[in-house]
mmCIF file of C-alpha atoms and ligand atoms in Angstrom:
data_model
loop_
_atom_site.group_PDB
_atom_site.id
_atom_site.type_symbol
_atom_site.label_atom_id
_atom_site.label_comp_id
_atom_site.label_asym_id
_atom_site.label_seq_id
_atom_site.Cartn_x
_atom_site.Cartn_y
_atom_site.Cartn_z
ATOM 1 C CA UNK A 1 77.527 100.765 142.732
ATOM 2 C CA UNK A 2 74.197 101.597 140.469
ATOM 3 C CA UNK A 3 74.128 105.481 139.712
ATOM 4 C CA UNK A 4 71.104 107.449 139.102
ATOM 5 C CA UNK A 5 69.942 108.374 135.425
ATOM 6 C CA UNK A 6 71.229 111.550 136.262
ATOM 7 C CA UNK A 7 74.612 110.682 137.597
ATOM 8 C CA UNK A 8 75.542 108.515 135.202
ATOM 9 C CA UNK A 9 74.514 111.057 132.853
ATOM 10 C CA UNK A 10 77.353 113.218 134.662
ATOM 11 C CA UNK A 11 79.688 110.498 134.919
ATOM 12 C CA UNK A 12 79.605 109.842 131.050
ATOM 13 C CA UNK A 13 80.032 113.239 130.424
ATOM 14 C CA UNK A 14 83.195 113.652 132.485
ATOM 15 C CA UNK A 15 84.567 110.408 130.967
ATOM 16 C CA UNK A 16 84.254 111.525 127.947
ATOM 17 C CA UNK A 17 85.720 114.932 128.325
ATOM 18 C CA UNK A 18 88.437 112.838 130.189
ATOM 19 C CA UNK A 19 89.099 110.634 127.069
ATOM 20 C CA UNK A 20 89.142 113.433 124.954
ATOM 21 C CA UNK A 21 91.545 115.249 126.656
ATOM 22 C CA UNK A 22 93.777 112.211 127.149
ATOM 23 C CA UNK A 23 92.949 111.544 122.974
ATOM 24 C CA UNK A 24 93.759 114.813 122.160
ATOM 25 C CA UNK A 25 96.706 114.960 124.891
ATOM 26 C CA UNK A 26 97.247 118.526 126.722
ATOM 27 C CA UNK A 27 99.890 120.202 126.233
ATOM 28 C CA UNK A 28 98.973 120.172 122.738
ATOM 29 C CA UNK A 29 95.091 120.276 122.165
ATOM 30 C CA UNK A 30 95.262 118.368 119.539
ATOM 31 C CA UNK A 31 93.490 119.077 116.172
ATOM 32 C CA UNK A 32 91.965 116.770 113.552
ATOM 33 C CA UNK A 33 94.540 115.765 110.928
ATOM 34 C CA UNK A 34 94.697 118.970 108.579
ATOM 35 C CA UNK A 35 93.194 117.828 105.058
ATOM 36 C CA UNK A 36 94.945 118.748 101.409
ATOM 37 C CA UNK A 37 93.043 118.003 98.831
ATOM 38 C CA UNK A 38 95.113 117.615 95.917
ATOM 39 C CA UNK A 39 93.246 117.632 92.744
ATOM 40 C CA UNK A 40 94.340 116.954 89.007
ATOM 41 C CA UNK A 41 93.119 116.257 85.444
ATOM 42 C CA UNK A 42 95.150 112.544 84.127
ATOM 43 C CA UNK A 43 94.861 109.249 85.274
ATOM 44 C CA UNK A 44 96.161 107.307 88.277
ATOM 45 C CA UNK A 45 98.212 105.319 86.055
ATOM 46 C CA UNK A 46 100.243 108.345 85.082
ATOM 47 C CA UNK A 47 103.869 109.459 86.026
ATOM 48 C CA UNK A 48 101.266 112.658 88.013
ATOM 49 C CA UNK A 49 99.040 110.087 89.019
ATOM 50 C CA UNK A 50 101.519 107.521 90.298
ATOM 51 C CA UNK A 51 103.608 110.874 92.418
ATOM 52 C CA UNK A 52 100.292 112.109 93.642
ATOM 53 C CA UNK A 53 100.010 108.741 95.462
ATOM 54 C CA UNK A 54 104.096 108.648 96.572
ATOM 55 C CA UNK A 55 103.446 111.761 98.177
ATOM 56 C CA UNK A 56 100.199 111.175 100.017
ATOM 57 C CA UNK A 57 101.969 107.926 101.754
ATOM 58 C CA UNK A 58 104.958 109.871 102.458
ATOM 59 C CA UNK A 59 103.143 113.080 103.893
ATOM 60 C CA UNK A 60 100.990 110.650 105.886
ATOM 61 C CA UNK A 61 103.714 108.674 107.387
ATOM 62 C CA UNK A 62 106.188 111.787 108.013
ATOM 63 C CA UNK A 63 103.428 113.652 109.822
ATOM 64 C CA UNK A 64 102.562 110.373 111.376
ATOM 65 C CA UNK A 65 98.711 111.463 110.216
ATOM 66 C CA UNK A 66 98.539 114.676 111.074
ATOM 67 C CA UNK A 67 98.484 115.655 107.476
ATOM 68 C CA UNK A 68 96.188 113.644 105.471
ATOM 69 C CA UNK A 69 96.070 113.723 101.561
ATOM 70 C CA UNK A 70 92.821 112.966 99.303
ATOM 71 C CA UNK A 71 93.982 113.005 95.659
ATOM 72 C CA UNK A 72 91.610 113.393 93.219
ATOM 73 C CA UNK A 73 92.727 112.332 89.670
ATOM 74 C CA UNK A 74 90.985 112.277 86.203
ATOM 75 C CA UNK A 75 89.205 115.721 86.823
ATOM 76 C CA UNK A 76 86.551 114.060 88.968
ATOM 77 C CA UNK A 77 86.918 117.260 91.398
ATOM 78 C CA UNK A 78 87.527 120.154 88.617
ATOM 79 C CA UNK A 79 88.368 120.516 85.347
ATOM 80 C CA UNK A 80 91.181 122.531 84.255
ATOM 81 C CA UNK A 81 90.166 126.566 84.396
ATOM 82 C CA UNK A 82 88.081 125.259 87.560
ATOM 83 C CA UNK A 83 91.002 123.864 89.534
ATOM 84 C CA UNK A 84 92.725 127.024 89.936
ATOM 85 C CA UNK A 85 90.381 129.316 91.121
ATOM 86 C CA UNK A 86 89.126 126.420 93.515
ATOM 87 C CA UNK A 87 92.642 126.742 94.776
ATOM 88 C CA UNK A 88 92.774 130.927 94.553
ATOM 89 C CA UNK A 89 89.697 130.405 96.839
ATOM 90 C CA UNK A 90 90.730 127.767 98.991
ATOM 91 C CA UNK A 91 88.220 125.132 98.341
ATOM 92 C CA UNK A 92 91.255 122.787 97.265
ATOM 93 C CA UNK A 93 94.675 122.904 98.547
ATOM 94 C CA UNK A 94 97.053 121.428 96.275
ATOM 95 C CA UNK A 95 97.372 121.226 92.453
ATOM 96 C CA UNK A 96 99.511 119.753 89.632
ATOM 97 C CA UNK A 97 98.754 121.452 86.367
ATOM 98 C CA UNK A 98 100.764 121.470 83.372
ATOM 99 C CA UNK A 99 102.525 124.630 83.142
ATOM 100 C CA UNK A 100 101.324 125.471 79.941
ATOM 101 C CA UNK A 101 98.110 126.550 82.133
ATOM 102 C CA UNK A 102 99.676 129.081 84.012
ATOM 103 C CA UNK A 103 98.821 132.458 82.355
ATOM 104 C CA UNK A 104 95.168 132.548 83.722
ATOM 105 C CA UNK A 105 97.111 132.796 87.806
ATOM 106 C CA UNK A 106 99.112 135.588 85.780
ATOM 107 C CA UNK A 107 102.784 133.891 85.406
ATOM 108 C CA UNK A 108 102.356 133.586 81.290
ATOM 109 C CA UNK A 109 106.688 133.358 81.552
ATOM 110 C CA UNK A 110 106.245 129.760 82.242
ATOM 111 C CA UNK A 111 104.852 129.654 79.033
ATOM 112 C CA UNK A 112 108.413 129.754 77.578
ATOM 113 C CA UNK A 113 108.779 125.817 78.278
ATOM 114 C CA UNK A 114 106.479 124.826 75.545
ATOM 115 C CA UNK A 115 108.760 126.177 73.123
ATOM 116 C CA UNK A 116 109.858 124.135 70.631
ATOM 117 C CA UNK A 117 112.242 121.851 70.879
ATOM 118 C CA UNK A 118 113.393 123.693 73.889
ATOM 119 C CA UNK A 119 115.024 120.937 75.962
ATOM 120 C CA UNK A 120 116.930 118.440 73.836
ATOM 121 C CA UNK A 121 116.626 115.429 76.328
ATOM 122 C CA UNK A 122 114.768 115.083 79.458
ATOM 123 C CA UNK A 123 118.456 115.615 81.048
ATOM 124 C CA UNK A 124 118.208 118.747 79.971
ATOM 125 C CA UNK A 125 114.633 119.880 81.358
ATOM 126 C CA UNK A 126 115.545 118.124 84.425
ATOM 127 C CA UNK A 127 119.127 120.348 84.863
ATOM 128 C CA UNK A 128 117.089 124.280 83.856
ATOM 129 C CA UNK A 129 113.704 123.305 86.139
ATOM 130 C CA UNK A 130 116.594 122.469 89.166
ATOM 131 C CA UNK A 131 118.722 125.729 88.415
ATOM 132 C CA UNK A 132 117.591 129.171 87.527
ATOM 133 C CA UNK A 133 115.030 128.930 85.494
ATOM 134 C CA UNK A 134 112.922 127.058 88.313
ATOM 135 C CA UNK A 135 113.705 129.305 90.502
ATOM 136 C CA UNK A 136 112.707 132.379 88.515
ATOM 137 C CA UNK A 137 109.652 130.937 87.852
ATOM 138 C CA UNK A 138 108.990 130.043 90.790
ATOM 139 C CA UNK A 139 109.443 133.315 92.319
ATOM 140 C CA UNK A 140 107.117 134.686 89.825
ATOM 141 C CA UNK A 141 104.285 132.842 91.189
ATOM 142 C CA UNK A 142 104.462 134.513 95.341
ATOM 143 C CA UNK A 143 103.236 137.835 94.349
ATOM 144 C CA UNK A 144 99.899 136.006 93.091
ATOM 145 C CA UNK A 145 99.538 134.022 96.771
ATOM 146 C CA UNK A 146 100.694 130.967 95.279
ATOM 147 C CA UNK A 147 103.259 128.963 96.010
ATOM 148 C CA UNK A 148 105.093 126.894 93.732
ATOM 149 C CA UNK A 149 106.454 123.489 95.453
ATOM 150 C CA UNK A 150 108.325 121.432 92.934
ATOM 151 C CA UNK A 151 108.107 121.001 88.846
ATOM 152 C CA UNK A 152 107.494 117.528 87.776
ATOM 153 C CA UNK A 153 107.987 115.706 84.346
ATOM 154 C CA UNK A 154 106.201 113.819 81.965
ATOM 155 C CA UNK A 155 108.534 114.049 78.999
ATOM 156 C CA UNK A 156 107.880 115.114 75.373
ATOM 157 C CA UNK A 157 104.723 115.713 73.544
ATOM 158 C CA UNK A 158 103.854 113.478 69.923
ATOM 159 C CA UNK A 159 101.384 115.100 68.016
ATOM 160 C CA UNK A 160 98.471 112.954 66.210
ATOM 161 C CA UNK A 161 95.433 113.405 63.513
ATOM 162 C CA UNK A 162 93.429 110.661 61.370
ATOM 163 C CA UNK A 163 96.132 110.896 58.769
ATOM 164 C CA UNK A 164 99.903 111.106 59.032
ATOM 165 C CA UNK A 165 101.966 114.111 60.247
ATOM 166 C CA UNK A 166 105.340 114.343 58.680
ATOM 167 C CA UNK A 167 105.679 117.283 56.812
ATOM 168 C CA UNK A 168 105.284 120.735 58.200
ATOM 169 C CA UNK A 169 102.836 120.822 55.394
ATOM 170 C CA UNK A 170 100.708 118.358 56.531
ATOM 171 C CA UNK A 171 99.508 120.450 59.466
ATOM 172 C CA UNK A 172 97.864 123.157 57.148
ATOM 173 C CA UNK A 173 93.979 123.746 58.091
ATOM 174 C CA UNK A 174 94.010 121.072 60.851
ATOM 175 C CA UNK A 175 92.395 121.736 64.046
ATOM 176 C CA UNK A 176 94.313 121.112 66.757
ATOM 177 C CA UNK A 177 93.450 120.758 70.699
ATOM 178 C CA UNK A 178 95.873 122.861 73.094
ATOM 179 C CA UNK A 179 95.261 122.718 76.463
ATOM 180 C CA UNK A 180 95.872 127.176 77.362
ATOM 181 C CA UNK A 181 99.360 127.953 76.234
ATOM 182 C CA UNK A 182 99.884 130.780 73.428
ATOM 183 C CA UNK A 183 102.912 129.786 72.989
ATOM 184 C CA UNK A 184 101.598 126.532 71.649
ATOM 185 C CA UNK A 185 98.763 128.348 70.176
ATOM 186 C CA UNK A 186 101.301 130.007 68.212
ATOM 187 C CA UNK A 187 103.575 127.141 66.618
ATOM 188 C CA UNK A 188 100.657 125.441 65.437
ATOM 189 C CA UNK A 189 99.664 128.183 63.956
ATOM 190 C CA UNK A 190 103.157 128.790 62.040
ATOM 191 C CA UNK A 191 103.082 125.445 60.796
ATOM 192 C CA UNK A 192 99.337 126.668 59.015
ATOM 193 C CA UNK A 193 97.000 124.534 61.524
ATOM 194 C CA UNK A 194 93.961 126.019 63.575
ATOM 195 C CA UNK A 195 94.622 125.760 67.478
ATOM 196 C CA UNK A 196 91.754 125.130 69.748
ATOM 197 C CA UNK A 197 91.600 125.512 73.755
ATOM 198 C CA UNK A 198 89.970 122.524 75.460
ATOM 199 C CA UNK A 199 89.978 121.480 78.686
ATOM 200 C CA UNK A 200 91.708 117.743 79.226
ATOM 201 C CA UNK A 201 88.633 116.152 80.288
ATOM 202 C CA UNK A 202 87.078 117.118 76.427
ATOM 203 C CA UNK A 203 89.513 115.925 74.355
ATOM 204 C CA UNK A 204 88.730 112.345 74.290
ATOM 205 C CA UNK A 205 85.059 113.129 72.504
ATOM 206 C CA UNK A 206 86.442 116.664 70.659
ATOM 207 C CA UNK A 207 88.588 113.630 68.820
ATOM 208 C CA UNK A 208 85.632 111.112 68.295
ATOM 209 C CA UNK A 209 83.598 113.702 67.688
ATOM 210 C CA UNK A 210 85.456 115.711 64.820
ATOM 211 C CA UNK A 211 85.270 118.450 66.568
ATOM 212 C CA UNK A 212 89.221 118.895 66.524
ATOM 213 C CA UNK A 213 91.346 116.799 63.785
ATOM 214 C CA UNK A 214 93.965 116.353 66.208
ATOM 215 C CA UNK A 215 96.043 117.375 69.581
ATOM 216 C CA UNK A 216 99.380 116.783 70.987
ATOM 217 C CA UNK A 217 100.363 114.531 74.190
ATOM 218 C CA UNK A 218 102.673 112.721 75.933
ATOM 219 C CA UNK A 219 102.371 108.782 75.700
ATOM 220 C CA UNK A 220 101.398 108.368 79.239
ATOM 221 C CA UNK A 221 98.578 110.585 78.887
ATOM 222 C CA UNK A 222 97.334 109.258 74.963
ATOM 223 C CA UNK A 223 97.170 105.150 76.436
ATOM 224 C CA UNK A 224 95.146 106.212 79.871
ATOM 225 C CA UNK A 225 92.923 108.775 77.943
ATOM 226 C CA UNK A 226 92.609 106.762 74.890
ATOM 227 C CA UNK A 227 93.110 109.408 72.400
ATOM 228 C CA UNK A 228 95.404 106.719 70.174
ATOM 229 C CA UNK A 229 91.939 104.634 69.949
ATOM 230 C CA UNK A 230 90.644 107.902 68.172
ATOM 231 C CA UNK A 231 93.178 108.856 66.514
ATOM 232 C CA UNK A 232 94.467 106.945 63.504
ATOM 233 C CA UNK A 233 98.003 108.318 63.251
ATOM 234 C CA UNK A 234 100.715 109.303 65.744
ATOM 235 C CA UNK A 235 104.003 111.312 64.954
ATOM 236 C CA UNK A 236 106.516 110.522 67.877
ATOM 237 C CA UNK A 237 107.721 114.250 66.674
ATOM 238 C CA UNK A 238 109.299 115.084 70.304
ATOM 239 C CA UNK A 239 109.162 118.971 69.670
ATOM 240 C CA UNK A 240 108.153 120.108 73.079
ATOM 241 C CA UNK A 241 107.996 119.283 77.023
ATOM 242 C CA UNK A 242 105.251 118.512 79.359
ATOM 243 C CA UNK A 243 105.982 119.161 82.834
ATOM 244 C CA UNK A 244 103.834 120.148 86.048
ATOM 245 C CA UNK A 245 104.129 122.664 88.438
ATOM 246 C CA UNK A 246 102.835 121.761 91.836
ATOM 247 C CA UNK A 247 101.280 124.422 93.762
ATOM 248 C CA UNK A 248 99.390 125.634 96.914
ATOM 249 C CA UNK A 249 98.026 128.778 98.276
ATOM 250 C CA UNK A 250 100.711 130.796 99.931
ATOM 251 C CA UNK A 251 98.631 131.456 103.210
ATOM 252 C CA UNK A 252 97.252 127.797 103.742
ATOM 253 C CA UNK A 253 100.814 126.946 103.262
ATOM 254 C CA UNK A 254 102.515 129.805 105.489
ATOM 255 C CA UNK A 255 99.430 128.902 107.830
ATOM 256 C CA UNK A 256 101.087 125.656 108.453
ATOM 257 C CA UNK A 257 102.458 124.418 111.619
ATOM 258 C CA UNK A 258 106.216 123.438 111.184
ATOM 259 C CA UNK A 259 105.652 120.434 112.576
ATOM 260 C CA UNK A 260 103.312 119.538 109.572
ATOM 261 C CA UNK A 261 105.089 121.908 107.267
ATOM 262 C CA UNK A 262 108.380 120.291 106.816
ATOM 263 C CA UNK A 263 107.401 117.228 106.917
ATOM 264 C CA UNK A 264 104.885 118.205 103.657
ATOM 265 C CA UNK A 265 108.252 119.446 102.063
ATOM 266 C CA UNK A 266 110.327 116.666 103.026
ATOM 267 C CA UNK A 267 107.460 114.406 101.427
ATOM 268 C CA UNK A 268 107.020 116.382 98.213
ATOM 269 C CA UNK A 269 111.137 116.502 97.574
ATOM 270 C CA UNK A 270 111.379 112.770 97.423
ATOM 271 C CA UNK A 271 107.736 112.232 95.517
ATOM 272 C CA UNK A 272 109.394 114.781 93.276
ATOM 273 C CA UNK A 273 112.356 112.689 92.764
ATOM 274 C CA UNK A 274 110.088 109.375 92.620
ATOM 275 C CA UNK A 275 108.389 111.006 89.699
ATOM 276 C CA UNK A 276 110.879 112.260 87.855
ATOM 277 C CA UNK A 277 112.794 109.360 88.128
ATOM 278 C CA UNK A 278 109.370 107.419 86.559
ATOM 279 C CA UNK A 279 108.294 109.833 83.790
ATOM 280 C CA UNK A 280 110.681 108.521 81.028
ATOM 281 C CA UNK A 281 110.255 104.808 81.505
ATOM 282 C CA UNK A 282 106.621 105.304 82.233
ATOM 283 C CA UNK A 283 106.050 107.217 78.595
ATOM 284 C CA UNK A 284 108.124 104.565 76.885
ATOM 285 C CA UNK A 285 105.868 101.465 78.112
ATOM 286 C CA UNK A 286 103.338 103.654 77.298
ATOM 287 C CA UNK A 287 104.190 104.284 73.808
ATOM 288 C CA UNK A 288 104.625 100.210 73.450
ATOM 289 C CA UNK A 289 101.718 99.996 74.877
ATOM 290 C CA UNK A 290 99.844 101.876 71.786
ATOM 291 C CA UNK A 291 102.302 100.368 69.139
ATOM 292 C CA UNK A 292 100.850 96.612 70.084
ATOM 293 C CA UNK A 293 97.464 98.008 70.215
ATOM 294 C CA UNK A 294 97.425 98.790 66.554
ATOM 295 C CA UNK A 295 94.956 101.251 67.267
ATOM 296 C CA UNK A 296 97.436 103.840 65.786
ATOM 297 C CA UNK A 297 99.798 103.984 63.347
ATOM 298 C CA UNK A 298 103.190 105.227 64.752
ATOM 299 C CA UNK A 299 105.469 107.622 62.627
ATOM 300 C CA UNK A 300 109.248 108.534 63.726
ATOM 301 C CA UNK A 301 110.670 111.405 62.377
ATOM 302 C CA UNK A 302 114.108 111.315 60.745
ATOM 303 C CA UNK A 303 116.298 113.823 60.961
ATOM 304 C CA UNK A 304 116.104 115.757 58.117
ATOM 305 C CA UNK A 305 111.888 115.295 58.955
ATOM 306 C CA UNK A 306 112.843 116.737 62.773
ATOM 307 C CA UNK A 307 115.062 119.846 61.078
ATOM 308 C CA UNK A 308 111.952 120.814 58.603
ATOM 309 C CA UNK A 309 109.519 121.240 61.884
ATOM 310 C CA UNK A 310 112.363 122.851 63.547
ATOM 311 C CA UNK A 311 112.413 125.143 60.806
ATOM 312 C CA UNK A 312 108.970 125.714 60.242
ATOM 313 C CA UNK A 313 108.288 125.879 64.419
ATOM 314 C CA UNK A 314 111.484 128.503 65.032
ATOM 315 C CA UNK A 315 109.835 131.558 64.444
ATOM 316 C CA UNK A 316 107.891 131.318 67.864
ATOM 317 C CA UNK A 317 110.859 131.840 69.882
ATOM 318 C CA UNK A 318 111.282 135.461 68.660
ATOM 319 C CA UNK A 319 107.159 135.560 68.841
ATOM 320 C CA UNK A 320 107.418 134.483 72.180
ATOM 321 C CA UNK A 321 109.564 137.239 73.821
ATOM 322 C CA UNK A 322 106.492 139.436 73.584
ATOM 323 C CA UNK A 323 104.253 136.962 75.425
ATOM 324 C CA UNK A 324 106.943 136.003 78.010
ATOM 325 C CA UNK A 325 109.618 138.474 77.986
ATOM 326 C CA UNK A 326 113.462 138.315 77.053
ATOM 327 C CA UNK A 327 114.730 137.597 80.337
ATOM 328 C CA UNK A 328 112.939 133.891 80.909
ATOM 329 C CA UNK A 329 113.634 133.112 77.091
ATOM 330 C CA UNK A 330 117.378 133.913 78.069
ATOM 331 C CA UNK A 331 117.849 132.026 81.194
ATOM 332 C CA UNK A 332 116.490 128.994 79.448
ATOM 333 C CA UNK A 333 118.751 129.420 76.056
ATOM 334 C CA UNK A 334 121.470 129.708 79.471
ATOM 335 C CA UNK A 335 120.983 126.624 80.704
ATOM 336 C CA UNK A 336 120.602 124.692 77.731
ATOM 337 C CA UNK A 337 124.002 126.237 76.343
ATOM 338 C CA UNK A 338 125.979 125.216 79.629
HETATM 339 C C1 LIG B 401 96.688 118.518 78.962
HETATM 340 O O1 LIG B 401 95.740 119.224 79.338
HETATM 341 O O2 LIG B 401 96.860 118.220 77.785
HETATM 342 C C2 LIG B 401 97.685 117.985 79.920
HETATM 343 O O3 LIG B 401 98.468 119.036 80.333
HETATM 344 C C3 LIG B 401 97.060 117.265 81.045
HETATM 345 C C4 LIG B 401 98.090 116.903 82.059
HETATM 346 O O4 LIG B 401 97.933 117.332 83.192
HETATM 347 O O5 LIG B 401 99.018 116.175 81.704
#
């Protein structure tokens, strides 16, 4: 049977409705798959980059698509400061920052895990950030419409300037890169070195450049940055933690169906465990990595060397009870004592 212009015109119409509907499927007008875009500042090939992607595949497969994930690495969305307002305004869903960046969403007690030497092992970090001292700051975090997800590690900082860092001494009048925390502000300042706040994205140049002497990392993030081709010496000094907080807004979150919701959670638990379970190995290949470049000289502390920056470093934790308050330094001196 030919139709008419016009009645096919109807016809097509109707079909399409039809296939929508049956695409779509009533009961259940279905939506397109909600979108979280999940933004950070380091490289794919990162213990953060390498769990952003473990949780995208999970997500997608336990919401069988209705959830789907767009991870932006390496800043190429927003730098640091930029991230977190994006997310305080919605225009990104998801983040991973370093807690150390914290203060600016008003939670400055997470700043209390950059203190020095705070975690002996990564056993250690991994036992407070499970037990109360996640879950305090965690909590601390709601009142602000945030919501905090999981913490997730990249092990211990090294610290690194065109000439070798061994001494306490050797510090004095360097300029030194921080990424936001005054807590690190403030041991680099007791060990007579000039702190500097730059956003991840900078440092790379700020090295080349001259315009900072030096800057503390973890291994992961010197080899896929490149700061060890800039810098000519590396102190594998240990003396404090880098770990992530990942975070979304409260009301996206709450906003949720459970359907998609626990599925997102059941994802980001076992991403959580991927990455932790990655972070150590991942920041030892790393550090081999630089020691066959021979781009940077590599100095180990001994541990006389380690007790003289413990020394020197010390007086922050009494510093930092101002900044962060009693109670968080206590819960972590807690955990690390039991
Ligand atoms: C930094 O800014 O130094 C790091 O915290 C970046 C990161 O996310 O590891």
């Amino acid at each position: 049977m030919m139709l008419s212009r016009r009645e096919f015109g109807t016809a097509a119409a109707a079909a399409s409705a039809a296939a929508l509907a049956t695409a779509y499927g009533r009961p259940g007008w279905a939506q397109a798959p909600v979108v979280i875009k999940y933004s950070h500042v380091v490289a794919n090939d990162t213990p953060k980059g390498k769990g952003s992607f473990k949780f995208k595949e999970l997500a997608e497969k336990y919401t069988g698509g209705k959830a789907k994930i767009e991870v932006y690495p390496n800043s190429s969305l927003y730098k640091d400061k930029e991230e977190i307002e994006a997310l305080q305004l919605g225009a990104v869903q998801m983040l991973g920052p370093s807690t150390a960046k914290f203060a600016p969403l008003g939670a400055k007690e997470f700043e209390a895990m950059d203190l020095p030497f705070a975690f002996a092992d990564d056993a250690a970090y991994l036992k407070a950030v499970k037990g109360e001292l996640g879950k305090f700051l965690m909590a601390k975090l709601e009142p602000k419409g945030i919501k905090g997800l999981a913490f997730w590690d990249n092990g211990f900082h090294m610290v690194s300037a065109n000439k070798p860092i061994i001494k306490p001494a050797d510090f004095q009048g360097l300029k030194i890169r921080i990424s936001g925390s005054k807590v690190a502000d403030q041991y680099f300042r007791k060990l007579g070195s000039i702190p500097q706040i730059l956003a991840f994205s900078e440092v790379y140049q700020a090295l080349q450049t001259g315009v900072v002497d030096g800057c503390e990392n973890t291994a992961s993030n010197y080899l896929t940055q490149k700061f060890h081709e800039v810098q000519k010496h590396i102190t594998v000094s240990y003396h404090a933690h880098l770990q992530y907080a990942v975070i979304v807004n409260s009301k996206f979150w709450a906003g949720l169906p459970a359907d998609i919701r626990d599925p997102l959670e059941k994802a980001m638990n076992e991403a959580t465990e991927y990455t932790d379970s990655i972070a150590q190995q991942e920041n030892n290949d790393a550090l081999d990595a630089i020691k066959k470049s021979g781009r940077s000289e590599l100095h180990m502390l001994t541990p006389e060397q380690k007790k003289a920056w413990q020394v020197a470093m010390q007086p922050t934790w009494q510093w930092a009870e101002g900044r962060v308050g009693k109670e968080v330094i206590a819960i972590m001196q807690k955990a690390a004592s039991s």
